[in-house]
CSV table of C-alpha atoms and ligand atoms in Angstrom, one decimal:
chain,number,residue,atom,x,y,z
A,1344,MET,CA,37.9,6.7,118.0
A,1345,ASP,CA,37.5,2.7,118.6
A,1346,GLU,CA,39.8,-0.2,120.1
A,1347,ARG,CA,41.2,-0.9,117.4
A,1348,ASP,CA,42.0,3.0,116.5
A,1349,ARG,CA,43.2,3.0,120.4
A,1350,GLN,CA,45.4,0.1,120.3
A,1351,ASP,CA,47.0,0.8,116.8
A,1352,SER,CA,47.8,4.2,118.0
A,1353,ALA,CA,49.3,3.0,121.3
A,1354,ALA,CA,51.4,0.6,119.2
A,1355,HIS,CA,52.3,3.1,116.7
A,1356,THR,CA,53.4,5.4,119.7
A,1357,SER,CA,55.5,3.0,121.6
A,1358,ALA,CA,57.0,1.9,118.2
A,1359,THR,CA,57.5,5.3,116.3
A,1360,ALA,CA,57.4,8.1,119.0
A,1361,GLY,CA,60.1,8.5,120.6
A,1362,ARG,CA,58.8,12.0,122.0
A,1363,ALA,CA,58.5,12.8,125.4
A,1364,GLY,CA,55.2,12.9,127.0
A,1365,VAL,CA,53.8,13.4,123.2
A,1366,ARG,CA,50.6,11.3,122.0
A,1367,ALA,CA,51.0,9.4,118.7
A,1368,ALA,CA,49.0,11.4,116.4
A,1369,SER,CA,46.9,10.7,112.9
A,1370,LEU,CA,45.7,12.3,109.6
A,1371,TYR,CA,42.3,10.5,109.3
A,1372,VAL,CA,41.5,10.1,104.9
A,1373,VAL,CA,37.5,10.2,105.3
A,1374,ALA,CA,36.0,9.2,102.3
A,1375,THR,CA,32.1,11.2,102.9
A,1376,PRO,CA,29.8,11.0,100.3
A,1377,ILE,CA,29.3,10.9,96.7
A,1378,GLY,CA,25.6,12.7,96.8
A,1379,HIS,CA,23.3,10.8,99.9
A,1380,LEU,CA,24.5,11.7,103.0
A,1381,ARG,CA,23.5,8.8,104.5
A,1382,ASP,CA,26.0,7.2,103.1
A,1383,ILE,CA,28.6,7.7,105.5
A,1384,THR,CA,30.8,5.3,107.3
A,1385,LEU,CA,30.2,5.5,112.0
A,1386,ARG,CA,33.8,4.7,111.8
A,1387,ALA,CA,33.9,8.2,109.2
A,1388,LEU,CA,31.2,9.6,111.5
A,1389,ASP,CA,33.4,9.0,114.7
A,1390,VAL,CA,36.5,10.4,113.7
A,1391,LEU,CA,35.5,14.0,112.0
A,1392,ALA,CA,33.6,14.1,115.9
A,1393,SER,CA,36.9,13.9,117.8
A,1394,ALA,CA,39.8,14.8,115.5
A,1395,ALA,CA,41.6,17.9,117.1
A,1396,VAL,CA,41.3,19.8,113.6
A,1397,VAL,CA,38.9,18.5,110.1
A,1398,TYR,CA,40.3,19.9,106.9
A,1399,ALA,CA,37.6,20.1,103.6
A,1400,GLU,CA,38.3,21.2,100.4
A,1401,ASP,CA,35.3,22.9,100.7
A,1402,THR,CA,33.8,24.1,104.1
A,1403,ARG,CA,30.7,24.9,103.3
A,1404,VAL,CA,29.9,21.2,101.7
A,1405,SER,CA,31.9,19.8,104.9
A,1406,SER,CA,30.2,21.5,107.0
A,1407,ALA,CA,26.2,21.0,105.7
A,1408,LEU,CA,27.7,17.2,105.9
A,1409,LEU,CA,28.6,18.1,109.5
A,1410,ALA,CA,25.9,19.6,110.6
A,1411,HIS,CA,23.4,17.4,108.7
A,1412,HIS,CA,24.5,14.7,112.0
A,1413,GLY,CA,24.7,16.7,114.6
A,1414,ILE,CA,28.1,17.8,114.3
A,1415,ALA,CA,28.3,21.1,115.2
A,1416,ARG,CA,32.7,22.3,114.2
A,1417,ARG,CA,33.8,24.6,111.5
A,1418,PRO,CA,36.4,23.2,108.9
A,1419,ARG,CA,39.4,24.6,107.8
A,1420,SER,CA,40.1,24.8,103.9
A,1421,LEU,CA,42.5,22.9,102.4
A,1422,ASN,CA,41.5,22.2,98.8
A,1423,ALA,CA,44.5,22.0,95.0
A,1424,HIS,CA,45.5,25.6,95.7
A,1425,ASN,CA,46.7,25.1,99.1
A,1426,GLU,CA,47.5,21.7,100.0
A,1427,THR,CA,51.1,22.5,99.5
A,1428,ALA,CA,51.1,25.9,101.8
A,1429,ARG,CA,48.4,24.0,104.9
A,1430,THR,CA,51.1,20.3,105.0
A,1431,GLY,CA,53.5,22.6,107.5
A,1432,GLU,CA,50.1,22.5,109.2
A,1433,VAL,CA,48.9,19.9,109.7
A,1434,ILE,CA,52.4,18.1,110.8
A,1435,GLY,CA,52.7,20.9,113.1
A,1436,ALA,CA,49.3,19.7,114.7
A,1437,LEU,CA,49.8,16.1,114.5
A,1438,ALA,CA,53.6,16.7,115.7
A,1439,ARG,CA,51.4,18.0,118.8
A,1440,GLY,CA,50.1,14.6,119.4
A,1441,GLU,CA,46.6,16.0,117.8
A,1442,ASP,CA,44.6,13.4,115.3
A,1443,VAL,CA,43.5,15.6,112.4
A,1444,ALA,CA,41.2,15.2,109.8
A,1445,ILE,CA,41.1,15.1,105.9
A,1446,VAL,CA,37.5,15.8,103.8
A,1447,THR,CA,37.5,16.7,99.0
A,1448,ASP,CA,33.7,17.5,98.5
A,1449,ALA,CA,32.6,14.4,98.0
A,1450,GLY,CA,33.9,10.2,97.9
A,1451,THR,CA,36.8,9.2,99.4
A,1452,PRO,CA,40.0,12.1,99.2
A,1453,ALA,CA,43.0,11.8,95.7
A,1454,ILE,CA,41.1,9.9,94.0
A,1455,SER,CA,41.2,13.1,91.6
A,1456,ASP,CA,40.9,15.5,94.6
A,1457,PRO,CA,43.9,16.9,97.0
A,1458,GLY,CA,45.0,14.9,99.2
A,1459,ALA,CA,47.6,12.8,98.1
A,1460,ARG,CA,50.4,14.8,98.3
A,1461,LEU,CA,50.2,15.7,102.4
A,1462,VAL,CA,49.2,12.2,103.0
A,1463,ARG,CA,52.9,11.4,100.9
A,1464,ALA,CA,54.9,14.6,103.4
A,1465,VAL,CA,53.1,13.5,106.4
A,1466,ARG,CA,53.7,9.5,106.1
A,1467,ASP,CA,58.1,11.3,105.0
A,1468,ALA,CA,58.0,13.3,107.9
A,1469,GLY,CA,57.1,9.8,110.5
A,1470,HIS,CA,53.3,10.1,110.7
A,1471,ARG,CA,50.4,7.3,111.0
A,1472,VAL,CA,48.3,7.8,108.0
A,1473,VAL,CA,44.9,6.3,108.8
A,1474,PRO,CA,42.6,5.1,105.7
A,1475,ILE,CA,38.4,6.3,106.3
A,1476,PRO,CA,37.1,3.8,103.3
A,1477,GLY,CA,34.0,4.7,101.9
A,1478,PRO,CA,32.1,6.5,99.0
A,1479,SER,CA,34.0,6.7,96.0
A,1480,ALA,CA,31.8,6.7,92.6
A,1481,ILE,CA,34.4,4.9,90.7
A,1482,VAL,CA,33.0,1.9,93.5
A,1483,ALA,CA,30.2,2.9,92.9
A,1484,ALA,CA,29.6,2.6,88.8
A,1485,LEU,CA,31.4,-0.7,88.8
A,1486,SER,CA,30.0,-2.9,91.2
A,1487,ALA,CA,26.0,-1.4,89.3
A,1488,ALA,CA,28.1,-1.6,85.9
A,1489,GLY,CA,28.0,-5.9,85.4
A,1490,LEU,CA,31.0,-5.9,83.3
A,1491,ALA,CA,32.3,-8.6,81.4
A,1492,ALA,CA,36.1,-7.1,81.8
A,1493,ALA,CA,37.1,-8.7,85.5
A,1494,GLN,CA,40.2,-5.4,85.4
A,1495,PHE,CA,39.1,-2.1,85.0
A,1496,HIS,CA,41.9,0.9,84.4
A,1497,PHE,CA,40.8,4.3,86.3
A,1498,ALA,CA,41.6,6.9,83.5
A,1499,GLY,CA,40.6,9.5,85.9
A,1500,PHE,CA,39.4,12.9,83.5
A,1501,LEU,CA,40.6,12.7,79.6
A,1502,PRO,CA,42.7,16.3,79.8
A,1503,ALA,CA,41.1,18.9,78.5
A,1504,LYS,CA,42.5,19.7,75.2
A,1505,ALA,CA,40.9,17.3,72.0
A,1506,GLY,CA,44.7,15.9,70.9
A,1507,GLU,CA,46.3,15.4,74.5
A,1508,ARG,CA,42.5,13.7,74.8
A,1509,ASP,CA,42.6,11.7,71.9
A,1510,ALA,CA,46.6,10.7,72.5
A,1511,ARG,CA,45.4,9.2,76.0
A,1512,LEU,CA,42.1,7.9,74.4
A,1513,ALA,CA,44.3,5.9,71.4
A,1514,ALA,CA,46.6,4.6,74.2
A,1515,LEU,CA,43.5,3.5,76.7
A,1516,ALA,CA,42.1,1.8,73.3
A,1517,ARG,CA,45.0,-0.9,73.5
A,1518,ILE,CA,43.8,-1.9,77.7
A,1519,ASP,CA,42.9,-5.4,77.7
A,1520,ALA,CA,40.6,-4.7,80.5
A,1521,ALA,CA,37.4,-2.0,82.0
A,1522,ILE,CA,38.8,2.0,80.9
A,1523,VAL,CA,36.5,4.5,83.7
A,1524,ILE,CA,36.4,7.8,83.4
A,1525,TYR,CA,34.9,10.6,85.2
A,1526,GLU,CA,33.2,13.3,83.4
A,1527,ALA,CA,31.9,17.1,84.1
A,1528,PRO,CA,28.0,17.5,82.5
A,1529,HIS,CA,29.9,20.6,80.8
A,1530,ARG,CA,32.0,18.3,78.7
A,1531,ILE,CA,30.1,14.6,78.3
A,1532,ALA,CA,28.4,15.0,74.7
A,1533,ASP,CA,32.2,16.2,73.9
A,1534,THR,CA,33.8,13.6,76.0
A,1535,VAL,CA,31.5,10.5,74.2
A,1536,ALA,CA,31.8,11.3,70.8
A,1537,ALA,CA,35.0,11.4,71.6
A,1538,LEU,CA,35.3,8.0,73.3
A,1539,ALA,CA,32.8,6.6,69.9
A,1540,ALA,CA,35.5,7.7,67.1
A,1541,ALA,CA,38.7,6.4,69.7
A,1542,LEU,CA,36.8,2.6,70.5
A,1543,ASP,CA,35.6,-0.6,69.0
A,1544,PRO,CA,31.6,1.2,68.6
A,1545,ALA,CA,31.2,-2.2,69.8
A,1546,ARG,CA,32.3,-2.0,72.7
A,1547,THR,CA,30.1,-1.6,75.9
A,1548,LEU,CA,29.5,1.7,78.0
A,1549,VAL,CA,27.8,2.6,81.2
A,1550,VAL,CA,26.7,5.8,81.5
A,1551,ALA,CA,26.2,5.9,85.7
A,1552,ARG,CA,25.4,9.5,86.4
A,1553,GLU,CA,24.1,11.4,89.5
A,1554,LEU,CA,24.9,8.4,91.1
A,1555,THR,CA,22.5,8.3,95.0
A,1556,LYS,CA,21.2,11.4,94.0
A,1557,ALA,CA,17.6,12.0,93.3
A,1558,PHE,CA,17.9,11.5,88.7
A,1559,GLU,CA,20.8,8.5,89.3
A,1560,THR,CA,20.6,6.9,85.8
A,1561,ILE,CA,22.8,3.9,85.0
A,1562,ALA,CA,22.4,3.1,81.3
A,1563,ALA,CA,25.1,0.5,79.0
A,1564,MET,CA,24.8,0.3,75.2
A,1565,PRO,CA,27.2,0.1,72.6
A,1566,VAL,CA,29.2,3.3,72.8
A,1567,GLY,CA,28.7,3.5,69.1
A,1568,GLU,CA,25.5,4.0,69.9
A,1569,ALA,CA,25.8,6.5,72.5
A,1570,PRO,CA,26.2,10.2,71.3
A,1571,ALA,CA,23.1,9.3,69.9
A,1572,TRP,CA,21.2,8.3,73.5
A,1573,LEU,CA,22.5,11.4,74.4
A,1574,ALA,CA,21.6,13.7,72.1
A,1575,ALA,CA,18.2,12.3,72.3
A,1576,ASP,CA,17.5,14.2,75.9
A,1577,PRO,CA,19.5,17.0,77.1
A,1578,ASP,CA,18.5,15.6,81.1
A,1579,ARG,CA,21.1,12.7,80.4
A,1580,ARG,CA,23.4,15.7,80.3
A,1581,ARG,CA,22.8,16.8,83.1
A,1582,GLY,CA,24.5,16.5,87.1
A,1583,GLU,CA,28.1,14.4,87.2
A,1584,PHE,CA,29.4,11.0,85.9
A,1585,VAL,CA,31.3,8.3,85.1
A,1586,LEU,CA,32.0,6.1,82.0
A,1587,ILE,CA,33.3,2.3,81.6
A,1588,VAL,CA,34.4,1.5,78.8
A,1589,ASP,CA,34.5,-2.9,78.9
A,1590,ALA,CA,36.8,-4.3,78.1
A,1591,PRO,CA,37.1,-4.4,73.8
A,1592,VAL,CA,35.9,-8.0,72.8
A,1593,SER,CA,37.6,-9.0,70.3
A,1594,THR,CA,40.6,-10.6,70.5
A,1595,ASP,CA,43.6,-9.3,68.2
A,1596,ALA,CA,43.1,-5.5,68.8
A,1597,PRO,CA,44.5,-5.7,72.7
A,1598,ASP,CA,47.4,-5.3,74.6
A,1599,ALA,CA,47.2,-6.9,77.3
A,1600,ALA,CA,51.0,-5.3,78.5
A,1601,LEU,CA,49.8,-1.9,77.9
A,1602,GLY,CA,48.0,-1.5,81.0
A,1603,ASP,CA,50.9,-2.8,83.4
A,1604,ALA,CA,52.9,-1.0,81.4
A,1605,LEU,CA,50.5,1.8,82.1
A,1606,ARG,CA,50.5,1.2,85.6
A,1607,TRP,CA,54.2,1.7,85.8
A,1608,ILE,CA,54.0,5.3,83.8
A,1609,ASP,CA,51.7,6.0,86.8
A,1610,ALA,CA,54.1,4.6,90.0
A,1611,LEU,CA,57.4,6.9,88.2
A,1612,ALA,CA,55.9,9.9,86.8
A,1613,PRO,CA,55.4,11.6,90.3
A,1614,GLU,CA,59.6,11.1,91.1
A,1615,MET,CA,60.3,11.5,87.2
A,1616,ALA,CA,60.0,13.6,83.7
A,1617,PRO,CA,57.4,12.3,81.4
A,1618,ALA,CA,59.8,11.3,78.3
A,1619,ARG,CA,62.2,9.7,80.9
A,1620,ALA,CA,59.1,8.3,82.5
A,1621,ALA,CA,57.9,7.0,78.7
A,1622,HIS,CA,61.8,6.0,77.9
A,1623,VAL,CA,62.3,3.5,80.9
A,1624,VAL,CA,58.8,2.0,80.6
A,1625,ALA,CA,59.1,1.2,76.9
A,1626,ARG,CA,62.2,-0.5,77.9
A,1627,MET,CA,60.9,-2.7,81.0
A,1628,THR,CA,58.2,-3.9,79.4
A,1629,GLY,CA,58.8,-3.2,75.6
A,1630,ALA,CA,55.3,-1.3,75.4
A,1631,PRO,CA,54.6,1.8,72.7
A,1632,ARG,CA,56.9,4.9,74.0
A,1633,ASP,CA,54.3,7.6,72.4
A,1634,ALA,CA,51.6,6.0,73.9
A,1635,LEU,CA,53.9,6.0,77.8
A,1636,TYR,CA,54.7,9.5,76.6
A,1637,ALA,CA,50.6,10.8,75.9
A,1638,HIS,CA,50.1,9.0,79.3
A,1639,ALA,CA,52.7,10.6,81.2
A,1640,LEU,CA,52.2,14.1,80.1
A,1641,GLY,CA,48.1,13.5,81.0
A,1642,ARG,CA,49.2,12.7,84.9
A,1643,LYS,CA,51.5,15.5,84.8
A,1644,ARG,CA,48.7,18.2,83.9
A,1645,GLU,CA,46.7,16.5,86.4
A,1646,ARG,CA,48.8,17.0,89.1
A,1647,ALA,CA,48.5,20.6,87.9
A,1648,ARG,CA,45.6,20.7,88.0
B,2545,SAM,N1,37.2,11.8,94.9
B,2545,SAM,C1,35.5,11.5,94.5
B,2545,SAM,C2,35.4,10.1,94.4
B,2545,SAM,O1,36.5,9.5,95.5
B,2545,SAM,O2,34.9,9.5,93.7
B,2545,SAM,C3,36.3,12.1,92.9
B,2545,SAM,C4,35.9,13.3,93.1
B,2545,SAM,S1,36.2,14.1,91.5
B,2545,SAM,C5,36.6,15.6,91.6
B,2545,SAM,C6,34.4,14.5,91.1
B,2545,SAM,C7,33.8,13.5,89.7
B,2545,SAM,O3,33.7,12.5,90.3
B,2545,SAM,C8,32.9,14.1,89.0
B,2545,SAM,O4,33.1,15.0,87.7
B,2545,SAM,C9,32.6,12.6,88.5
B,2545,SAM,O5,33.1,12.4,86.9
B,2545,SAM,C10,32.7,11.7,89.9
B,2545,SAM,N2,31.9,11.8,90.7
B,2545,SAM,C11,31.4,12.4,91.6
B,2545,SAM,N3,29.9,12.2,92.4
B,2545,SAM,C12,29.8,11.7,91.4
B,2545,SAM,C13,28.3,10.6,91.7
B,2545,SAM,N4,27.5,10.8,91.7
B,2545,SAM,N5,27.6,10.2,90.4
B,2545,SAM,C14,28.4,10.0,89.2
B,2545,SAM,N6,29.9,10.2,89.3
B,2545,SAM,C15,30.4,10.7,90.1
């Protein structure tokens, strides 16, 4: 823990703790590399070495990272399946004054990864949550994409079922911003074909593959040409992907307000049923209810994964 942490922690103790003799502990949400093992901050290493407990999505992956940096410790598991069950354990440790750190296999926890439910519960229980920023595939891809768009919409993973995916794409097509999508190798060809079918074929697609790794590829092309580009070489379909579609070029098709409306859905979706969220946001913003409902349903399915 550095000097600022110590000062913040002391302030937090006096402001919120009040439990006799127990220092206020923190949950540290620690970003780790998305490939290159040296892409980790000094502060992240300090926290991972000093926290009383480290929770990891896959303990083998994180043990290897820690060992690479000379930290010999075995994390405990915290993943999408046991996140709720582990929450009581984490809050118990914090209540005893023990700092806890959480990491996922790659990048920033809670970004298409476990962590958000734990963070919410820890904050609701009155404990401090401290982000330790670092890599995330979204930001790495955007930084090298050279977009024309000033705004982006993070769509995460598209739904696996074709009908739901196409409904989501129909909504995304109307947003006046770049769209950022995560994708895995077994679905990349289908997803790129769906993008080419749903979007103006002239929009620029940036394929960011295997970022920070040996076979890193960053290629830009009109989305209409992307299926053929992928089909031309099997290596182009291997690894992990961030797909970025730059904002629409024409001014008539996009619906600038829809981006804001979808962000309202993102905020409300954890609190209410998809149909209710779509109804409320449609009334607030005037955006089409069917597009909002498809988006809310997709978010609900993501949370259940
Ligand atoms: N929490 C992570 C983050 O902050 O980026 C994302 C975790 S999500 C389960 C994994 C997805 O992130 C992959 O399927 C891929 O879409 C993207 N991703 C992760 N590492 C990547 C990399 N090195 N290059 C390209 N995409 C990557």
